Amino acid sequence: MVFELNEEQLAVQAAARDFAQQELKQGVIERDSKMQFPTEHIKAMGELGFLGMMVSPEYGGGGMDTISYVLAMEEISKVDNSCSVCMSVNNSLVCWGLETFGSADQKDKYLTKLATGEWIGAFCLSEPEAGSDATSQRTTAIDMGDHYLLNGTKNWITNGGTSSVHLVIAQTDKEKGHRGINALIVETSWDGVVVGAKEDKLGIRSSDTHTIMYNDVKVPKENRIGEDGFGFKFAMKVLSGGRIGIAAQALGIAGGAYELAVAYSNERKAFGKPINQHQAIAFKIADMATEIEAAKLMVYRAAYLKDKHLNYDAASAMAKVFASDVAMRHTVEAVQIHGGYGFVKEYHVERLMRDAKITQIYEGTSEIQRIVISREILRNNNLYLPTLPLDMAKV
């Protein structure tokens, strides 16, 4: 059973690969070492349409399907995951959340700028005391009549220092638990929004990760997304789709490491022949190819289900947990295949290995994904999910 991509999807894939290999690869090692945000590259991604791929053309987006988005994410993630995570947050969390659940006025005011890359968005859920337990929000949005008064701290915020718009999840009525949480659109230029220092991270080092403080920020009531108390449900819906983007990122990391490992193993010789002619290396490559192909099928399937408006909650969680494990496992193998050269920055694979780890953590840890998967299966009284729809594939 083989996926049959249409001409538009293949064109998107080719364009993303060309951009990644020709533009992003140049200087990626230096950007990573110096933690330099890729400002010009992100601007170029906006001009190429990579920051609002699934947004309707009515709001300046590409109107593409999720599979096209996954293909682009995969290719860009083979080279620069600081760019791809910015792309993922802007597409999967911010733009999709606004277009799906925002009001007409909110879309007119914010979505066009976000979809075209004129503005970059950030999704603000995690807190120092509320990571995986998203119900324990300490950031508060007190109802003041015509506005909310926002106070609190969010951390690990991607695009935190460069974004113009934050989607902030905050507690309005603690007694109502998760039903007392709201999602608010906050402009970073407003009084009381304070951006903390950039985080010094293991991987995705040139991405823009900050702690954000909100000190008596006045948020107009019209900037609330959905009905009062909709915020937690909004966050969970958005994250379910966002997992597909991170799964695609993990797939790209694994694929990039694999391509580098195969190329190096063709060039490097030992005992009179290329090292991939030795079984010890050949079997590593075989295992890498097999598991990456399996991850690809899972990621594409989750994207397909989303495009068909079918339940993709468990599928996206499965894709993320499996693809992130594959990325971690086989970037390590890619370093091993490179030997001593894999341990230095020049050969790229050590960076991909460092980048891989975060895919097991953000937008829901691997442990949280397993909770989502098990609950979904048990809720539906099903030992497993429906099989792959036949019209998705060429047999």
Coordinates of C-alpha atoms in Angstrom, one line a residue:
M1 CA 0.0 0.0 0.0
V2 CA 1.7 3.2 -1.2
F3 CA 0.6 6.8 -0.9
E4 CA -0.2 8.5 -4.1
L5 CA 0.4 12.3 -3.8
N6 CA -1.2 14.6 -6.3
E7 CA 0.6 17.2 -8.4
E8 CA 0.0 20.1 -6.0
Q9 CA 1.3 18.1 -3.1
L10 CA 4.4 17.0 -5.0
A11 CA 5.1 20.6 -6.0
V12 CA 4.8 21.8 -2.4
Q13 CA 7.2 19.0 -1.3
A14 CA 9.7 20.0 -4.0
A15 CA 9.5 23.7 -3.2
A16 CA 10.1 23.1 0.5
R17 CA 13.0 20.7 -0.2
D18 CA 14.6 23.2 -2.5
F19 CA 14.2 26.1 0.0
A20 CA 15.6 24.0 2.8
Q21 CA 18.6 22.6 0.9
Q22 CA 19.5 25.8 -1.0
E23 CA 18.6 28.5 1.6
L24 CA 18.2 27.1 5.1
K25 CA 21.2 24.8 5.1
Q26 CA 23.6 27.7 4.5
G27 CA 24.5 29.1 7.9
V28 CA 22.4 26.7 9.9
I29 CA 25.4 25.6 12.0
E30 CA 26.4 29.1 12.9
R31 CA 22.8 30.1 13.7
D32 CA 22.5 27.1 16.0
S33 CA 25.8 27.8 17.7
K34 CA 25.1 31.5 18.3
M35 CA 21.4 31.1 19.0
Q36 CA 20.6 33.5 16.2
F37 CA 16.9 33.7 15.3
P38 CA 16.6 33.2 11.5
T39 CA 14.7 36.4 10.9
E40 CA 15.3 36.7 7.1
H41 CA 14.6 33.0 6.5
I42 CA 11.3 33.2 8.4
K43 CA 10.4 36.3 6.3
A44 CA 11.2 34.3 3.2
M45 CA 9.0 31.4 4.4
G46 CA 6.1 33.9 4.8
E47 CA 6.6 35.2 1.3
L48 CA 6.7 31.6 0.0
G49 CA 3.4 30.8 1.8
F50 CA 4.8 28.4 4.4
L51 CA 3.4 30.2 7.4
G52 CA -0.3 30.0 6.5
M53 CA -0.5 26.9 4.4
M54 CA -3.9 25.7 5.5
V55 CA -5.5 29.1 5.9
S56 CA -8.3 30.0 3.4
P57 CA -7.1 32.3 0.5
E58 CA -9.8 34.7 1.8
Y59 CA -7.4 35.5 4.7
G60 CA -4.2 35.4 2.6
G61 CA -3.4 31.7 3.2
G62 CA -2.6 28.9 0.8
G63 CA -5.8 26.9 1.2
M64 CA -3.8 23.7 1.2
D65 CA -4.6 20.4 2.9
T66 CA -2.8 19.0 5.9
I67 CA -0.9 16.5 3.9
S68 CA 0.8 19.3 1.9
Y69 CA 1.6 21.0 5.2
V70 CA 3.1 17.8 6.6
L71 CA 5.2 17.4 3.4
A72 CA 6.6 20.9 3.7
M73 CA 7.3 20.5 7.5
E74 CA 9.1 17.2 6.8
E75 CA 11.5 18.8 4.2
I76 CA 12.3 21.9 6.2
S77 CA 12.8 19.8 9.4
K78 CA 15.5 17.8 7.6
V79 CA 17.7 20.9 7.7
D80 CA 16.6 23.5 10.2
N81 CA 14.2 22.8 13.1
S82 CA 14.3 26.2 14.5
C83 CA 12.6 27.3 11.3
S84 CA 10.2 24.4 11.3
V85 CA 9.0 24.8 14.9
C86 CA 8.2 28.5 14.1
M87 CA 6.3 27.3 11.1
S88 CA 4.5 24.6 13.1
V89 CA 3.3 27.0 15.8
N90 CA 2.2 29.6 13.4
N91 CA 0.3 27.1 11.2
S92 CA -1.0 24.4 13.5
L93 CA -1.7 26.3 16.7
V94 CA -2.2 30.0 16.0
C95 CA -3.6 30.2 12.4
W96 CA -5.7 27.0 12.6
G97 CA -7.0 27.9 16.0
L98 CA -8.1 31.4 14.9
E99 CA -9.6 30.2 11.7
T100 CA -11.5 27.3 13.2
F101 CA -12.8 29.0 16.4
G102 CA -12.2 32.7 16.0
S103 CA -14.9 35.3 15.2
A104 CA -15.2 37.0 11.9
D105 CA -13.8 40.2 13.4
Q106 CA -10.9 38.3 14.9
K107 CA -10.0 36.7 11.6
D108 CA -10.2 40.0 9.7
K109 CA -8.0 41.7 12.3
Y110 CA -5.4 39.1 12.9
L111 CA -5.5 36.1 10.6
T112 CA -4.4 37.7 7.4
K113 CA -1.3 39.2 9.0
L114 CA -0.5 35.9 10.5
A115 CA -1.1 33.8 7.4
T116 CA 1.1 35.9 5.3
G117 CA 4.0 36.1 7.8
E118 CA 3.6 39.9 8.3
W119 CA 3.0 38.9 12.0
I120 CA 4.2 35.8 13.8
G121 CA 2.0 34.2 16.5
A122 CA 2.8 32.3 19.7
F123 CA 0.7 29.9 21.7
C124 CA 0.9 30.4 25.5
L125 CA -0.3 27.5 27.5
S126 CA 2.7 26.1 29.6
E127 CA 3.5 27.6 32.9
P128 CA 6.2 27.0 35.6
E129 CA 3.6 25.0 37.6
A130 CA 1.4 23.8 34.7
G131 CA 3.1 21.8 31.9
S132 CA 1.4 18.4 31.2
D133 CA -1.4 19.3 33.7
A134 CA -2.9 22.0 31.6
T135 CA -5.9 22.3 33.9
S136 CA -3.7 23.8 36.7
Q137 CA -3.5 27.3 35.1
R138 CA -2.3 30.0 37.5
T139 CA -2.4 32.8 34.9
T140 CA -5.6 34.6 35.6
A141 CA -8.0 36.6 33.4
I142 CA -10.3 38.4 35.7
D143 CA -13.6 39.6 34.2
M144 CA -13.7 43.4 34.6
G145 CA -16.9 44.0 32.6
D146 CA -15.7 45.2 29.2
H147 CA -12.3 43.6 29.4
Y148 CA -10.2 41.0 31.2
L149 CA -7.3 41.8 33.5
L150 CA -4.6 39.3 32.6
N151 CA -1.8 38.4 35.1
G152 CA 0.6 35.5 35.2
T153 CA 3.6 33.8 33.6
K154 CA 4.0 31.5 30.7
N155 CA 7.2 29.6 29.9
W156 CA 8.7 27.7 27.0
I157 CA 7.0 29.9 24.5
T158 CA 8.1 29.4 21.0
N159 CA 8.3 32.7 19.0
G160 CA 8.0 34.4 22.4
G161 CA 10.4 37.3 21.5
T162 CA 9.4 37.8 17.9
S163 CA 5.7 37.3 17.9
S164 CA 3.2 40.1 17.5
V165 CA 0.2 38.1 18.8
H166 CA -0.1 35.6 21.7
L167 CA -3.0 33.2 22.2
V168 CA -3.1 33.0 26.0
I169 CA -4.8 30.3 28.0
A170 CA -5.9 31.7 31.4
Q171 CA -8.2 30.9 34.4
T172 CA -11.2 33.2 34.8
D173 CA -13.2 31.1 37.3
K174 CA -11.1 28.7 39.4
E175 CA -14.2 27.1 41.0
K176 CA -15.3 25.9 37.6
G177 CA -12.1 24.0 37.0
H178 CA -11.3 23.5 33.3
R179 CA -14.7 25.0 32.4
G180 CA -13.5 28.3 33.9
I181 CA -10.6 28.7 31.5
N182 CA -10.6 31.1 28.6
A183 CA -8.4 31.7 25.5
L184 CA -7.5 35.3 24.8
I185 CA -5.8 37.1 21.9
V186 CA -3.1 39.4 23.2
E187 CA -1.0 41.8 21.2
T188 CA 2.6 41.9 22.4
S189 CA 2.7 45.7 22.1
W190 CA 0.1 46.2 24.9
D191 CA 1.1 47.6 28.2
G192 CA 2.1 44.9 30.8
V193 CA 3.4 42.3 28.3
V194 CA 7.0 41.5 29.3
V195 CA 9.3 39.2 27.4
G196 CA 11.9 37.4 29.5
A197 CA 15.4 36.3 28.4
K198 CA 15.8 33.8 25.6
E199 CA 16.3 30.2 26.8
D200 CA 19.7 28.6 26.2
K201 CA 18.5 25.2 24.9
L202 CA 20.0 21.8 24.1
G203 CA 18.5 21.8 20.6
I204 CA 16.5 24.0 18.2
R205 CA 18.9 26.7 19.6
S206 CA 18.1 29.5 17.1
S207 CA 14.4 29.2 17.7
D208 CA 12.9 32.0 19.9
T209 CA 11.9 30.4 23.2
H210 CA 11.1 32.8 26.1
T211 CA 9.2 33.2 29.4
I212 CA 6.4 35.7 29.0
M213 CA 5.0 37.8 31.9
Y214 CA 1.6 39.5 31.9
N215 CA 1.2 42.3 34.4
D216 CA -2.3 43.8 34.6
V217 CA -2.7 43.5 30.8
K218 CA -6.1 44.8 29.7
V219 CA -7.6 42.4 27.1
P220 CA -10.8 43.5 25.4
K221 CA -13.7 41.1 25.7
E222 CA -13.9 40.9 21.9
N223 CA -10.5 39.2 22.0
R224 CA -11.8 36.2 23.8
I225 CA -12.0 33.1 21.5
G226 CA -15.3 31.3 21.7
E227 CA -17.8 31.4 24.6
D228 CA -16.9 32.0 28.2
G229 CA -15.1 28.8 29.5
F230 CA -14.2 27.5 26.1
G231 CA -10.4 28.0 26.6
F232 CA -9.4 24.5 27.8
K233 CA -11.4 22.8 25.1
F234 CA -9.8 25.2 22.6
A235 CA -6.3 24.4 23.8
M236 CA -6.9 20.6 23.5
K237 CA -8.4 20.8 20.0
V238 CA -5.6 23.0 18.8
L239 CA -2.9 20.7 20.4
S240 CA -4.4 17.6 18.8
G241 CA -3.8 19.1 15.3
G242 CA -0.5 20.6 16.4
R243 CA 0.8 17.1 17.2
I244 CA 0.6 16.3 13.5
G245 CA 3.0 19.2 12.8
I246 CA 5.5 18.0 15.5
A247 CA 5.2 14.4 14.3
A248 CA 6.1 15.7 10.8
Q249 CA 9.0 17.6 12.3
A250 CA 10.2 14.4 14.0
L251 CA 9.8 12.5 10.7
G252 CA 11.9 15.2 9.0
I253 CA 14.6 15.0 11.6
A254 CA 14.8 11.3 11.2
G255 CA 14.8 11.5 7.4
G256 CA 17.5 14.2 7.4
A257 CA 19.7 12.1 9.6
Y258 CA 19.1 9.1 7.4
E259 CA 19.9 10.9 4.2
L260 CA 23.2 12.2 5.7
A261 CA 24.1 8.7 7.0
V262 CA 23.5 7.0 3.7
A263 CA 25.5 9.6 1.8
Y264 CA 28.4 9.4 4.3
S265 CA 28.4 5.6 4.3
N266 CA 28.8 5.7 0.5
E267 CA 31.8 7.9 0.7
R268 CA 33.6 6.6 3.8
K269 CA 35.7 3.5 3.2
A270 CA 37.0 0.9 5.6
F271 CA 38.9 -2.3 4.8
G272 CA 38.9 -1.5 1.1
K273 CA 35.2 -0.8 0.5
P274 CA 32.4 1.7 1.5
I275 CA 31.3 1.2 5.1
N276 CA 27.7 0.5 4.0
Q277 CA 29.0 -2.6 2.3
H278 CA 29.8 -4.0 5.8
Q279 CA 26.8 -5.7 7.4
A280 CA 27.2 -3.8 10.7
I281 CA 26.4 -0.5 8.9
A282 CA 24.1 -1.9 6.3
F283 CA 21.8 -3.3 8.9
K284 CA 21.6 0.1 10.7
I285 CA 20.6 1.7 7.5
A286 CA 18.0 -1.0 6.9
D287 CA 16.5 -0.4 10.3
M288 CA 16.5 3.3 9.9
A289 CA 14.7 3.1 6.5
T290 CA 12.1 0.6 7.8
E291 CA 11.1 2.6 10.9
I292 CA 11.1 6.0 9.1
E293 CA 8.8 4.5 6.5
A294 CA 6.5 3.2 9.3
A295 CA 6.5 6.7 10.9
K296 CA 5.7 8.3 7.6
L297 CA 2.6 6.2 7.1
M298 CA 1.4 7.1 10.6
V299 CA 2.0 10.8 10.1
Y300 CA 0.4 10.9 6.7
R301 CA -2.6 8.9 8.0
A302 CA -3.2 11.4 10.8
A303 CA -3.1 14.2 8.3
Y304 CA -5.5 12.4 6.0
L305 CA -8.0 11.9 8.8
K306 CA -7.8 15.6 9.7
D307 CA -8.4 16.6 6.1
K308 CA -11.4 14.3 5.9
H309 CA -12.8 15.8 9.2
L310 CA -12.6 12.4 10.9
N311 CA -11.5 11.8 14.5
Y312 CA -7.8 12.1 14.5
D313 CA -7.0 12.5 18.2
A314 CA -5.5 9.1 18.8
A315 CA -4.0 9.0 15.3
S316 CA -2.1 12.3 15.8
A317 CA -0.9 11.1 19.3
M318 CA 0.2 7.8 17.9
A319 CA 2.1 9.5 15.0
K320 CA 3.8 11.9 17.4
V321 CA 4.9 9.4 20.0
F322 CA 6.2 6.9 17.3
A323 CA 7.8 9.5 15.0
S324 CA 9.6 11.2 17.9
D325 CA 11.0 7.9 19.2
V326 CA 12.2 7.1 15.7
A327 CA 13.8 10.5 15.4
M328 CA 15.6 10.1 18.7
R329 CA 16.7 6.5 18.0
H330 CA 18.0 7.0 14.5
T331 CA 19.7 10.4 14.9
V332 CA 21.8 8.6 17.5
E333 CA 22.5 5.9 14.9
A334 CA 23.4 8.5 12.3
V335 CA 26.0 9.9 14.6
Q336 CA 27.3 6.3 15.2
I337 CA 27.6 5.7 11.4
H338 CA 29.5 8.9 11.0
G339 CA 31.9 7.8 13.8
G340 CA 34.1 10.6 15.2
Y341 CA 32.8 13.0 12.4
G342 CA 29.3 12.6 13.8
F343 CA 30.5 14.2 17.0
V344 CA 31.4 17.5 15.4
K345 CA 29.1 20.2 14.2
E346 CA 30.4 20.3 10.6
Y347 CA 28.5 17.1 9.7
H348 CA 25.1 18.2 10.9
V349 CA 24.0 15.0 12.5
E350 CA 24.9 16.0 16.0
R351 CA 22.6 18.9 15.7
L352 CA 19.7 16.7 14.5
M353 CA 20.3 14.4 17.4
R354 CA 20.0 17.4 19.8
D355 CA 16.9 18.7 18.0
A356 CA 15.2 15.3 18.1
K357 CA 14.9 15.2 21.9
I358 CA 12.4 18.1 22.1
T359 CA 9.9 16.2 19.8
Q360 CA 9.4 13.8 22.7
I361 CA 8.5 16.7 25.1
Y362 CA 6.7 19.7 23.6
E363 CA 3.1 19.8 22.5
G364 CA 2.5 16.9 24.9
T365 CA 5.2 14.6 26.2
S366 CA 5.3 11.0 25.0
E367 CA 3.8 10.0 28.3
I368 CA 0.8 12.3 27.7
Q369 CA 0.4 10.9 24.2
R370 CA 0.1 7.4 25.6
I371 CA -2.7 8.7 28.0
V372 CA -4.5 10.3 25.0
I373 CA -4.2 7.1 23.0
S374 CA -5.4 4.7 25.7
R375 CA -8.3 7.0 26.7
E376 CA -9.4 7.3 23.1
I377 CA -9.3 3.5 22.6
L378 CA -11.1 2.7 25.8
R379 CA -13.7 5.5 25.3
N380 CA -14.7 4.0 22.0
N381 CA -14.7 0.5 23.5
N382 CA -12.3 -0.5 20.6
L383 CA -9.3 -2.7 20.8
Y384 CA -7.8 -0.6 17.9
L385 CA -8.6 2.1 15.5
P386 CA -10.3 1.7 12.1
T387 CA -7.9 0.6 9.4
L388 CA -6.5 2.9 6.8
P389 CA -9.3 4.0 4.4
L390 CA -8.8 2.3 1.0
D391 CA -9.3 5.5 -1.0
M392 CA -6.3 7.0 0.7
A393 CA -3.9 4.7 -1.0
K394 CA -2.9 2.9 -4.1
V395 CA -2.8 -0.8 -3.5

